[in-house]
Coordinates of C-alpha atoms and ligand atoms in Angstrom, one line a residue:
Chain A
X1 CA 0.0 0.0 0.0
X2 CA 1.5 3.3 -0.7
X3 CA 0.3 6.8 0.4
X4 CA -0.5 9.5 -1.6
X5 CA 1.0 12.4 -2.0
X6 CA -1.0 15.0 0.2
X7 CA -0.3 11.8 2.8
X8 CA 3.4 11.8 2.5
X9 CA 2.8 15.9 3.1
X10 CA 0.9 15.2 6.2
X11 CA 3.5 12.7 7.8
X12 CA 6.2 15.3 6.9
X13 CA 4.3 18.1 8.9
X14 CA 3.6 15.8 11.9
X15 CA 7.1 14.7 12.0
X16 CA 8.6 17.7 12.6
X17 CA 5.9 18.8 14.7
X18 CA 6.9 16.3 17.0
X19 CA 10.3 16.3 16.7
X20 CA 9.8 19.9 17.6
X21 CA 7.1 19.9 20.0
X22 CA 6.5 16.7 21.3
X23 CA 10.1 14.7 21.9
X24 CA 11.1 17.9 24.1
X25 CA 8.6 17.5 27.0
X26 CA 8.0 13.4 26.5
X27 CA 10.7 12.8 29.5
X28 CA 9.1 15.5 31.8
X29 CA 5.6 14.1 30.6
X30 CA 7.1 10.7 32.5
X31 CA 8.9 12.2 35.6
X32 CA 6.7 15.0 36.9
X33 CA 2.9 13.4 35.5
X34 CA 0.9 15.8 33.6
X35 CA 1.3 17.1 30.0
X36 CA 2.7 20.1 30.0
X37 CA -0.2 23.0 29.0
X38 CA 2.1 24.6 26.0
X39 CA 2.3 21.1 24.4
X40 CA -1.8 20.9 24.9
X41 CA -2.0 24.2 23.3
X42 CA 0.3 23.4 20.3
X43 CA -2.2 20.4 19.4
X44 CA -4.9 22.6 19.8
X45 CA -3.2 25.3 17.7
X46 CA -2.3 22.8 14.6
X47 CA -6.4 21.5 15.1
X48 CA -4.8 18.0 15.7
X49 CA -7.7 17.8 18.8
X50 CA -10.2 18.2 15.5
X51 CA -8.7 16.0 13.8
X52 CA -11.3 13.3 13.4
X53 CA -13.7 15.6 12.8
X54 CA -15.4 17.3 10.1
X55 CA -14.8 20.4 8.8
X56 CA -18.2 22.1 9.7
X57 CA -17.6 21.5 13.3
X58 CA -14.0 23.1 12.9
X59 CA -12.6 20.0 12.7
X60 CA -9.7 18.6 10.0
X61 CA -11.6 16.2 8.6
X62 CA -8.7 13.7 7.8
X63 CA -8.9 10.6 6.1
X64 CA -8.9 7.8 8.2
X65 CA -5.1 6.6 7.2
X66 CA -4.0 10.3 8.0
X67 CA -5.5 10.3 11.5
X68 CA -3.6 7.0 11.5
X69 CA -0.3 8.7 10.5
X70 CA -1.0 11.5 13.2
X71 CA -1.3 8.9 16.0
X72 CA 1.8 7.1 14.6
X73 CA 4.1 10.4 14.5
X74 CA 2.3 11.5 18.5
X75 CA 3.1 8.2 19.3
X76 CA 6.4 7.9 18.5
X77 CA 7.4 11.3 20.4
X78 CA 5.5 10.9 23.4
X79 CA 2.7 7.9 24.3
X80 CA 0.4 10.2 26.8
X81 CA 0.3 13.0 24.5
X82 CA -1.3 10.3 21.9
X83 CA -3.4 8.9 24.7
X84 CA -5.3 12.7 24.6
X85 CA -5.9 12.2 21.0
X86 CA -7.2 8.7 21.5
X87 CA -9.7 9.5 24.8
X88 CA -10.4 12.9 23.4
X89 CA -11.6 11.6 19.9
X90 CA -13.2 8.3 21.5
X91 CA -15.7 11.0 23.1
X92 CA -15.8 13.1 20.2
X93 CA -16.9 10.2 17.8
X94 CA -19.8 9.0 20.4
X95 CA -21.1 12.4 19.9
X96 CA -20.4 12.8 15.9
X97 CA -22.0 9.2 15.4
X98 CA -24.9 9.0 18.3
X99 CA -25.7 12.0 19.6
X100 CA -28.9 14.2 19.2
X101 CA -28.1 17.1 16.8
X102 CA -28.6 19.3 19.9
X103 CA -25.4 18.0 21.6
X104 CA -23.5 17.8 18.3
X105 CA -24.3 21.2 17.8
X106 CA -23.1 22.1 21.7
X107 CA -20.0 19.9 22.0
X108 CA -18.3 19.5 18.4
X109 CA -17.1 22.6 17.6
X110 CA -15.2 23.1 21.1
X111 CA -14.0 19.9 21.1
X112 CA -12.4 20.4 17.8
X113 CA -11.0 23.6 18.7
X114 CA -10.0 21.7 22.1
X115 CA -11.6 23.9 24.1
X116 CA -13.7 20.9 25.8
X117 CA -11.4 18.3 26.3
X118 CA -13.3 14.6 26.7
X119 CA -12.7 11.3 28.1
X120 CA -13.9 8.0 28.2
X121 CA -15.1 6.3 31.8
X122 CA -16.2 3.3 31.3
X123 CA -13.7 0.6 33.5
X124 CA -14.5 0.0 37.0
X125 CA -12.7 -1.0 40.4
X126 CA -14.3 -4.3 40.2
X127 CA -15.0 -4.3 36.3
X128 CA -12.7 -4.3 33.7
X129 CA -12.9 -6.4 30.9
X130 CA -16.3 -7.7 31.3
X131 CA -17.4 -4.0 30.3
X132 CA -21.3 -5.0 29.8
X133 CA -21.6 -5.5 33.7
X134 CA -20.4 -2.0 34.8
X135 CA -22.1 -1.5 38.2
X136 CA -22.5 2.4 37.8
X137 CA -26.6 3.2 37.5
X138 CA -28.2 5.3 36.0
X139 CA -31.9 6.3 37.2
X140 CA -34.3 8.7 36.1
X141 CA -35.9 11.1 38.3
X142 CA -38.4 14.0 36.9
X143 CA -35.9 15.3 33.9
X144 CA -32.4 14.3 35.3
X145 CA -30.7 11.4 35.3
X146 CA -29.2 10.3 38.7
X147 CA -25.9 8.3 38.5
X148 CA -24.4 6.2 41.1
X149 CA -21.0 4.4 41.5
X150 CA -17.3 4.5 40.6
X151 CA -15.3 4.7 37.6
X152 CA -11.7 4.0 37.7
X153 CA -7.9 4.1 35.7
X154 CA -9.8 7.5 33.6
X155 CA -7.3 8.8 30.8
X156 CA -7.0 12.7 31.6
X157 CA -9.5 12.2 34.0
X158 CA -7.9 14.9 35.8
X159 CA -8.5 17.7 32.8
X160 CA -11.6 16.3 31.3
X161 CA -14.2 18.8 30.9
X162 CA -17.0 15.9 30.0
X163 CA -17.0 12.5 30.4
X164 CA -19.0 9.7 28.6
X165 CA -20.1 7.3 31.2
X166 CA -21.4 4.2 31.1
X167 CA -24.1 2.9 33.4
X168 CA -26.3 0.4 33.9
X169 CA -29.9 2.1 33.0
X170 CA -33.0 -0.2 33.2
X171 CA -30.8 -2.7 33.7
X172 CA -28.9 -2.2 30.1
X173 CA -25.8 -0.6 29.5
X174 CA -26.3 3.1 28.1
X175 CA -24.1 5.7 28.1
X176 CA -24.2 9.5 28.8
X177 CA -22.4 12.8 29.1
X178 CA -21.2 14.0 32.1
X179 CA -19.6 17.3 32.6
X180 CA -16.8 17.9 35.0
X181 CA -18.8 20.2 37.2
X182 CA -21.5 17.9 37.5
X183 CA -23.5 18.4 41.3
X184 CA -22.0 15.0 43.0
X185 CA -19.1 14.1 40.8
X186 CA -15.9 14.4 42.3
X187 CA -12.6 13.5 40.8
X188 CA -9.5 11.8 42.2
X189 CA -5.8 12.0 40.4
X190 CA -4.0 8.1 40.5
X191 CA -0.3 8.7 40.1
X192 CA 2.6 6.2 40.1
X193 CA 1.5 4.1 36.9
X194 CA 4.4 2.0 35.3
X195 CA 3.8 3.7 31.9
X196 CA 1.5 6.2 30.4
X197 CA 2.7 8.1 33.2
X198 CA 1.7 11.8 32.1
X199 CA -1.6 10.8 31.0
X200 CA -3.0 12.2 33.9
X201 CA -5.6 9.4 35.5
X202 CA -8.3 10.1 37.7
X203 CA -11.0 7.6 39.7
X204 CA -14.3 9.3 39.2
X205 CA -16.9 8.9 41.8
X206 CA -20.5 9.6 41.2
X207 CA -23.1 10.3 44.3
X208 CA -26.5 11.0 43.2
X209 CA -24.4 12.5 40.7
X210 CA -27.3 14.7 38.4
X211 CA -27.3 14.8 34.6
X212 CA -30.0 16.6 32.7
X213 CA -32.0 13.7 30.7
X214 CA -31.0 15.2 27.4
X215 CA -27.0 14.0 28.3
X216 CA -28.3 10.3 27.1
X217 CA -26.0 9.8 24.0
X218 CA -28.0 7.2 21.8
X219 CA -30.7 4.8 23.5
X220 CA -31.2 2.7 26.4
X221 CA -29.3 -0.3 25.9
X222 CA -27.2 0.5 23.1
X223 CA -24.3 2.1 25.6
X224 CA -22.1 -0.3 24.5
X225 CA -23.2 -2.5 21.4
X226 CA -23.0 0.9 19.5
X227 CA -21.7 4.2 21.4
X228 CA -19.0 2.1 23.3
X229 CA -17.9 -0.1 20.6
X230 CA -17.7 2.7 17.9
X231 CA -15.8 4.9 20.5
X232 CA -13.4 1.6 20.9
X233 CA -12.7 1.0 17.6
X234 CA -11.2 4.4 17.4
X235 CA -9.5 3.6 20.7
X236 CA -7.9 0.7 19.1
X237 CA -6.8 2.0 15.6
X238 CA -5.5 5.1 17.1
X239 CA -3.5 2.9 19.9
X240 CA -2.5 0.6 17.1
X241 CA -0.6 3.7 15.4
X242 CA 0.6 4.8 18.3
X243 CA 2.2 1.5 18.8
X244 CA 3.7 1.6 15.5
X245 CA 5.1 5.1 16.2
X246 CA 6.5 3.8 19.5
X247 CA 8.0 0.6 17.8
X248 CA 9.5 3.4 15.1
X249 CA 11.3 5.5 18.1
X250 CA 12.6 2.0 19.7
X251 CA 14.3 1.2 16.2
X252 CA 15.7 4.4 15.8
X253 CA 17.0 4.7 18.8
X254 CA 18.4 2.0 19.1
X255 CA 20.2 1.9 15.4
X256 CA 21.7 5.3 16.7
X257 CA 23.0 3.6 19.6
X258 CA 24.5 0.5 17.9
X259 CA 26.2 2.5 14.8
X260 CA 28.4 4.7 18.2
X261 CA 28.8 2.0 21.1
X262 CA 31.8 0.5 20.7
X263 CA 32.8 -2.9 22.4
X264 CA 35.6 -5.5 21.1
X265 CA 36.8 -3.3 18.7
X266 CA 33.8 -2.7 16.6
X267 CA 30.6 -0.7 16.9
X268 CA 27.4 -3.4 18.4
X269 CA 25.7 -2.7 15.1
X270 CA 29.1 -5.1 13.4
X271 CA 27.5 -7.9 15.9
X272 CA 25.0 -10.3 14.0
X273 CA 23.1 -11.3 17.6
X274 CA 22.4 -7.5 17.5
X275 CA 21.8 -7.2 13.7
X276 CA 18.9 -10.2 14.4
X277 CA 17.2 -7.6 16.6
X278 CA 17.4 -5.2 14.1
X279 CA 16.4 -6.9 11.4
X280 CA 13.2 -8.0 13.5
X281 CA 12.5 -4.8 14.8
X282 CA 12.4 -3.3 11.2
X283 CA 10.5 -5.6 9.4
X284 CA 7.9 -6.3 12.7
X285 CA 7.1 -2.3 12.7
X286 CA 6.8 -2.0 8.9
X287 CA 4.0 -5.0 9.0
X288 CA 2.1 -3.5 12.0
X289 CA 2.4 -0.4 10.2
X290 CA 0.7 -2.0 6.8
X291 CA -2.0 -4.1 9.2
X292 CA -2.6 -0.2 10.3
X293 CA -3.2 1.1 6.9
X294 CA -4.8 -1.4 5.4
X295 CA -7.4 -0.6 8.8
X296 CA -7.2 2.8 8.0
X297 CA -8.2 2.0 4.4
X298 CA -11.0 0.0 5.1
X299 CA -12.6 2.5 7.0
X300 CA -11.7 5.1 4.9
X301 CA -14.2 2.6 2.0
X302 CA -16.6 2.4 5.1
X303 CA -16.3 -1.4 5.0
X304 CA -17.4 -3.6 8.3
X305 CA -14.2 -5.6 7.7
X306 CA -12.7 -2.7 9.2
X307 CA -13.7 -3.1 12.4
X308 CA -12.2 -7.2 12.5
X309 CA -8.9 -5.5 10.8
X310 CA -8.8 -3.1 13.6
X311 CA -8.5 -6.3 16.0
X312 CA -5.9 -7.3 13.9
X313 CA -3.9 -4.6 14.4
X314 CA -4.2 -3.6 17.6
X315 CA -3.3 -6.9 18.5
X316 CA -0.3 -7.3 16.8
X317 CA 1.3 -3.5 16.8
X318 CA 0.8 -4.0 20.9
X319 CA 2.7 -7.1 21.1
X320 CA 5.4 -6.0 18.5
X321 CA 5.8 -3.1 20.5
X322 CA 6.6 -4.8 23.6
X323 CA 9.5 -6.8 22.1
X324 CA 10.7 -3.9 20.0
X325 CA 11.0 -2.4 23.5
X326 CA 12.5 -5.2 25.1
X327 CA 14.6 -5.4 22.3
X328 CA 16.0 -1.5 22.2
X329 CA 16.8 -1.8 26.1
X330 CA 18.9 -5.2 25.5
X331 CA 21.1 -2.9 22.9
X332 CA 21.6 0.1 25.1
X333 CA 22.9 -2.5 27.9
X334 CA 22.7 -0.5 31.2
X335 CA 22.4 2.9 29.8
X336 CA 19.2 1.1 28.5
X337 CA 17.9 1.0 32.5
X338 CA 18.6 4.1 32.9
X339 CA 16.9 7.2 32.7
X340 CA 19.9 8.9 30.3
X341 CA 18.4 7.2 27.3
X342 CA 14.6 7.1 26.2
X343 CA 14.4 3.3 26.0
X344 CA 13.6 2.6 29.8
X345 CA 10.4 4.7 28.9
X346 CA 9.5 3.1 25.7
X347 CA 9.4 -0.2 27.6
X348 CA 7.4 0.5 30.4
X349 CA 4.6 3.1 27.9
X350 CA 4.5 -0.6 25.6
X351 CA 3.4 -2.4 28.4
X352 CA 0.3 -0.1 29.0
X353 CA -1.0 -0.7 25.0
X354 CA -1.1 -4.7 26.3
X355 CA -3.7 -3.7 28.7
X356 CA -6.4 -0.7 27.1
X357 CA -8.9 -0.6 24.9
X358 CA -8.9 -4.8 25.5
X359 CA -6.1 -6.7 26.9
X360 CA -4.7 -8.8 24.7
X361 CA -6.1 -12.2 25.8
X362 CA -9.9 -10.5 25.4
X363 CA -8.1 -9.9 21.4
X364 CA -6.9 -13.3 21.5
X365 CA -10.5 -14.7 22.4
X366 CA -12.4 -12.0 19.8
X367 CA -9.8 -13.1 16.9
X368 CA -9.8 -16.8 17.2
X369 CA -13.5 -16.7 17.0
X370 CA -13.8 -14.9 14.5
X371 CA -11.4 -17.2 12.3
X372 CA -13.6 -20.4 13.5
X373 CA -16.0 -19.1 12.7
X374 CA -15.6 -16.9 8.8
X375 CA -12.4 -19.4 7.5
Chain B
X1 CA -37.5 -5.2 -1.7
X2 CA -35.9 -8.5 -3.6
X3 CA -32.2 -7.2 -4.3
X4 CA -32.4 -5.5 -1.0
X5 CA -33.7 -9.2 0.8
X6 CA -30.6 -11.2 -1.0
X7 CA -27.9 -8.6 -0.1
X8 CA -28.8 -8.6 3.9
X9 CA -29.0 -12.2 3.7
X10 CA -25.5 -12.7 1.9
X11 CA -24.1 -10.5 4.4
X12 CA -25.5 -12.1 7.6
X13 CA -24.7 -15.6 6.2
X14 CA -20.8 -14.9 6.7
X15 CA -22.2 -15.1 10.4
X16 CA -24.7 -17.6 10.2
X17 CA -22.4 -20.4 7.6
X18 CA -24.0 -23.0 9.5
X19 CA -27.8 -22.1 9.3
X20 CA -30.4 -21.5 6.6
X21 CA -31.2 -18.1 7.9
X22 CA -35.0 -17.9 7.5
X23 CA -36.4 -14.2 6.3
X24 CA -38.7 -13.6 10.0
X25 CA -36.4 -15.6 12.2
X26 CA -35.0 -13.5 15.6
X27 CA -31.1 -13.2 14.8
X28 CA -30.5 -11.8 18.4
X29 CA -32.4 -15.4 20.0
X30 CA -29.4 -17.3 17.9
X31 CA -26.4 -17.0 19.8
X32 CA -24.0 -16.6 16.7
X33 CA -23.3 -12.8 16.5
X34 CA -20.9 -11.8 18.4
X35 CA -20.5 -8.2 20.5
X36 CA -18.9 -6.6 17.3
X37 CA -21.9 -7.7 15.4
X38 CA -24.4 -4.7 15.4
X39 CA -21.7 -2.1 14.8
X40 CA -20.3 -4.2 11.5
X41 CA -24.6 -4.7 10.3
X42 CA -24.6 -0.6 10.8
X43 CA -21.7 0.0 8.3
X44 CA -22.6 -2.8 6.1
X45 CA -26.2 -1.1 5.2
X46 CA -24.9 2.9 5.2
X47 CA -22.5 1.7 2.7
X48 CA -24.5 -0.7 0.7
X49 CA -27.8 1.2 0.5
X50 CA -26.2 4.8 0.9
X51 CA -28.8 5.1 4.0
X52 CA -27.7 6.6 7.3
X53 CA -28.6 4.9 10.6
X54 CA -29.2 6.9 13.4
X55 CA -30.0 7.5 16.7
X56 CA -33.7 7.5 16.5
X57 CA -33.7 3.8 14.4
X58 CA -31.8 2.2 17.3
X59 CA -34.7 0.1 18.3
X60 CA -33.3 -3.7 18.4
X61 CA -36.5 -4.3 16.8
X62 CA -35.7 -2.7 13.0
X63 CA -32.4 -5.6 13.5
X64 CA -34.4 -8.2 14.7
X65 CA -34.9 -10.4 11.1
X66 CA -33.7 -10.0 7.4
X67 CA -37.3 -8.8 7.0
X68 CA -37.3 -6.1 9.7
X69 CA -33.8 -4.8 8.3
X70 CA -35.3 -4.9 5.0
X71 CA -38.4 -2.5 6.0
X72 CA -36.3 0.1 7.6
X73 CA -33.7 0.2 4.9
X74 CA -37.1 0.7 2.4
X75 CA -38.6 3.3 4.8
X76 CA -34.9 5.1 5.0
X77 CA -34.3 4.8 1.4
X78 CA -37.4 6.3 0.0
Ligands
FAD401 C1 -2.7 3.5 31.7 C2 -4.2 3.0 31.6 C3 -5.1 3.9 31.1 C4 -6.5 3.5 31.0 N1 -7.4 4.3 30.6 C5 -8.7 4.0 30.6 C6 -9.7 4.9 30.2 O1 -9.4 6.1 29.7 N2 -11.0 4.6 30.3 C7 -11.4 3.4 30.8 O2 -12.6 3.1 30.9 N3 -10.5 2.5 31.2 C8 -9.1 2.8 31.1 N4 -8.2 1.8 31.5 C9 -8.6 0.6 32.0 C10 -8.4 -0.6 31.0 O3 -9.3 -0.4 30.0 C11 -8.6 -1.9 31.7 O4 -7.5 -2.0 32.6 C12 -8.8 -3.1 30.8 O5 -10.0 -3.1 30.2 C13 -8.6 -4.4 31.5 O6 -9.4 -4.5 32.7 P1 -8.8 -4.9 34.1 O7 -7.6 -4.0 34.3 O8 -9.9 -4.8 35.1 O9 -8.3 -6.4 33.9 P2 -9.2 -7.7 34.1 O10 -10.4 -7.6 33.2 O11 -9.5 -7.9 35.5 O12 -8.2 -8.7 33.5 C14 -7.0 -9.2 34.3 C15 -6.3 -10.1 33.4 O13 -7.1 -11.3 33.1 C16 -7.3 -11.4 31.7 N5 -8.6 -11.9 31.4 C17 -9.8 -11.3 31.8 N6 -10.8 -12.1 31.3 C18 -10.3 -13.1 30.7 C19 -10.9 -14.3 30.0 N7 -12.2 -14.4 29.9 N8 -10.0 -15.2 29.5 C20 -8.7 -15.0 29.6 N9 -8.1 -14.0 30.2 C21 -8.9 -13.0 30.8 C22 -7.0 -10.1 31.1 O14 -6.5 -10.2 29.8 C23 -5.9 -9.6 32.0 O15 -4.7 -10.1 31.6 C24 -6.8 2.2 31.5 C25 -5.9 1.3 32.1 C26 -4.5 1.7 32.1 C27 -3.5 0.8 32.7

């Protein structure tokens, strides 16, 4: 698959974005736990928090294998600062695809511009991947909504100005809108993750936490079958990407590293053990990166296929990632532990992709079914 | 009403390869569709029949059988 031309422009001008704005601040991302606001406010400058939007909500209305490019380029700078893209457009999406007109019409256009910032709460202390049994409720009283329970491990939970939440309503998962300043929603930073580190996590707790009715994004019962799903399948891709992005940084690191280290006489890159993990590294990220496209391209033909592909790719770019990783901190030896080279961070932000938007056992389940069942 | 009828059915047969999908039979009562199911039969009629699905035809009941998908891709279509 090859990109076009106005593609190749695109990845040009989100390379050196990040190489500009993004690899700068990825370390202090790690270390000190936030995003730092001037990076937020470059994204929102270039309209990359628009960018899976259309263009009459301000948005950049990219092709689906540009926003795929985007996430790859973010991805490969700094993992958190792709993790706002992903949460932020999960939330967007929900809107764009299932919302009323009146809350496309209230929320699109500031969440393009970034001025709204959204994430996703849908994981809970005691439910994770079993996402249909989320114990939060939802109940209606007069013309609010009344929710009840605990959300937990929120992407920028800690900046989000609205939230889509899922809760049990009727006894059927449905999803809603809930804005930060919400009477009985209160917000709690986690800190100390392994990886992911400055993507700002909050638990969100909800006590007789009111909602207007109108904050219903869809139906009852459809929370996740269609708002969740569709907001996860842009989860995925754009995680996918960034994985690929990541895997990119690991390899060029670490071909940096073995063309100046120097042991035995000869530079580690003259060392076949090391060219092996080279060689894999190269040709591993180049196919997650096609499994990306091709994703990318399927959705950009609006073709159900896309959402299997998506699967695919997520899947694999998360495990090749994690070796990749591995890999890069076995080249730069002890300077690889330590916090003088990039690579200790690469491994521990691979680790997180294993584990969001499904673990990869739930994508080992979903996958093999699928094959017994359509080959 | 005929095209429309074979299309839905060679689509849902990927998911249903061992069973002679009958035109009023409940595909939700089944057990073969899987989570990712209702999301892939959304995209497969917007792009097939240039309709768009939205919010207010989410009712499981314009899903339920090759003849109720049938009706609401007529009723969106004309
Ligand atoms: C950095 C980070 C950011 C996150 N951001 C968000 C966010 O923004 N919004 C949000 O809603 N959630 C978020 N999450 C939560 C994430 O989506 C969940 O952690 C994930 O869905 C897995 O759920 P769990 O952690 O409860 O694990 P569990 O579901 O308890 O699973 C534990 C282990 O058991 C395995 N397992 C579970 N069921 C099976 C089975 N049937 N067969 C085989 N193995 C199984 C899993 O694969 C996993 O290895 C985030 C998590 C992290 C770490």
């Amino acid at each position: 698959m090859e990109l076009t031309e106005k593609q190749l422009q695109w990845k040009d001008e989100f390379r050196a974005f990040v190489d500009e704005v993004v690899v700068p601040h990825a370390d202090v991302h790690d270390r000190e736990q936030y995003l730092e606001p001037q990076v937020i406010q470059k994204m929102k400058e270039k309209g990359y928090l628009g960018s899976m939007l259309e263009k009459k909500y301000g948005g950049m209305e990219l092709d689906w294998v540009t926003i795929g490019i985007l996430n790859e380029e973010i991805g490969r700078g700094c993992s958190s600062v792709r993790n706002l893209l992903t949460v932020h457009g999960m939330v967007a999406l929900a809107i764009l695809r299932w919302g009323s007109d009146e809350q496309r019409n209230h929320w699109l256009s500031t969440m393009a511009a970034g001025e709204k910032i959204g994430a996703f709460a849908l994981t809970e202390p005691e439910v994770g991947s079993d996402a249909k049994n989320v114990q939060t409720t939802a109940v209606l009283s007069d013309d609010h909504y009344v929710l009840n329970g605990h959300k937990k491990w929120i992407t920028m939970g800690q900046i989000a100005d609205v939230f889509i939440v899922f809760a049990q309503c009727e006894g059927k998962p449905t999803a809603f809108l809930v804005e930060r300043d919400s009477p009985g929603l209160t917000t709690t930073p986690i800190d100390s993750l392994l990886g992911s580190r400055g993507s700002m996590l909050a638990s969100l707790h909800f006590e007789n936490c009111k909602i207007p009715k109108e904050n219903m994004v869809g139906t009852v019962g459809i929370g996740l079958s269609h708002v969740g799903l569709h907001c996860l399948d842009y989860g995925r891709y754009t995680v996918a990407c960034g994985c690929v992005g990541l895997g990119q940084a690991c390899l060029e690191q670490s071909l940096q590293y073995a063309r100046s280290r120097k042991q035995f006489g000869s530079v580690l890159g003259e060392n076949q053990l090391i060219q092996k993990m080279l060689t894999e590294m190269t040709v591993n990220v180049k196919a997650a990166r096609l499994l990306c496209y091709h994703a990318g391209h399927l959705k950009d033909q609006i073709d159900p296929d896309s959402i299997m592909e998506t699967w695919n790719a997520k899947y694999f770019a998360s495990k090749m990632v994690n070796q990749a990783a591995s890999d890069a901190v076995q080249i730069h030896g002890a300077n690889g532990c330590s916090g003088d080279y990039p690579v200790e961070r690469y491994l521990r932000d691979a680790k997180i992709n294993e584990i969001i938007e499904g673990t990869t056992q739930i994508h080992e389940m979903l996958i093999s079914k699928n094959s017994l069942r359509n080959t | 009403m005929e095209t429309t009828n074979v299309k839905v059915k060679q689509f849902l047969s990927k998911f249903f390869r061992k069973h002679e999908l009958q035109d009023d039979e409940d595909i939700f009562s089944l057990g073969f569709v899987n989570s990712l199911f209702a999301m892939q039969l959304v995209m497969f009629l917007e792009k097939e029949f240039g309709i768009k699905v939205d919010n207010k035809d989410l009712d499981m009941s314009n899903f339920k059988s090759i003849n109720a998908i049938c009706e609401l891709v007529d009723r969106k279509a004309s």
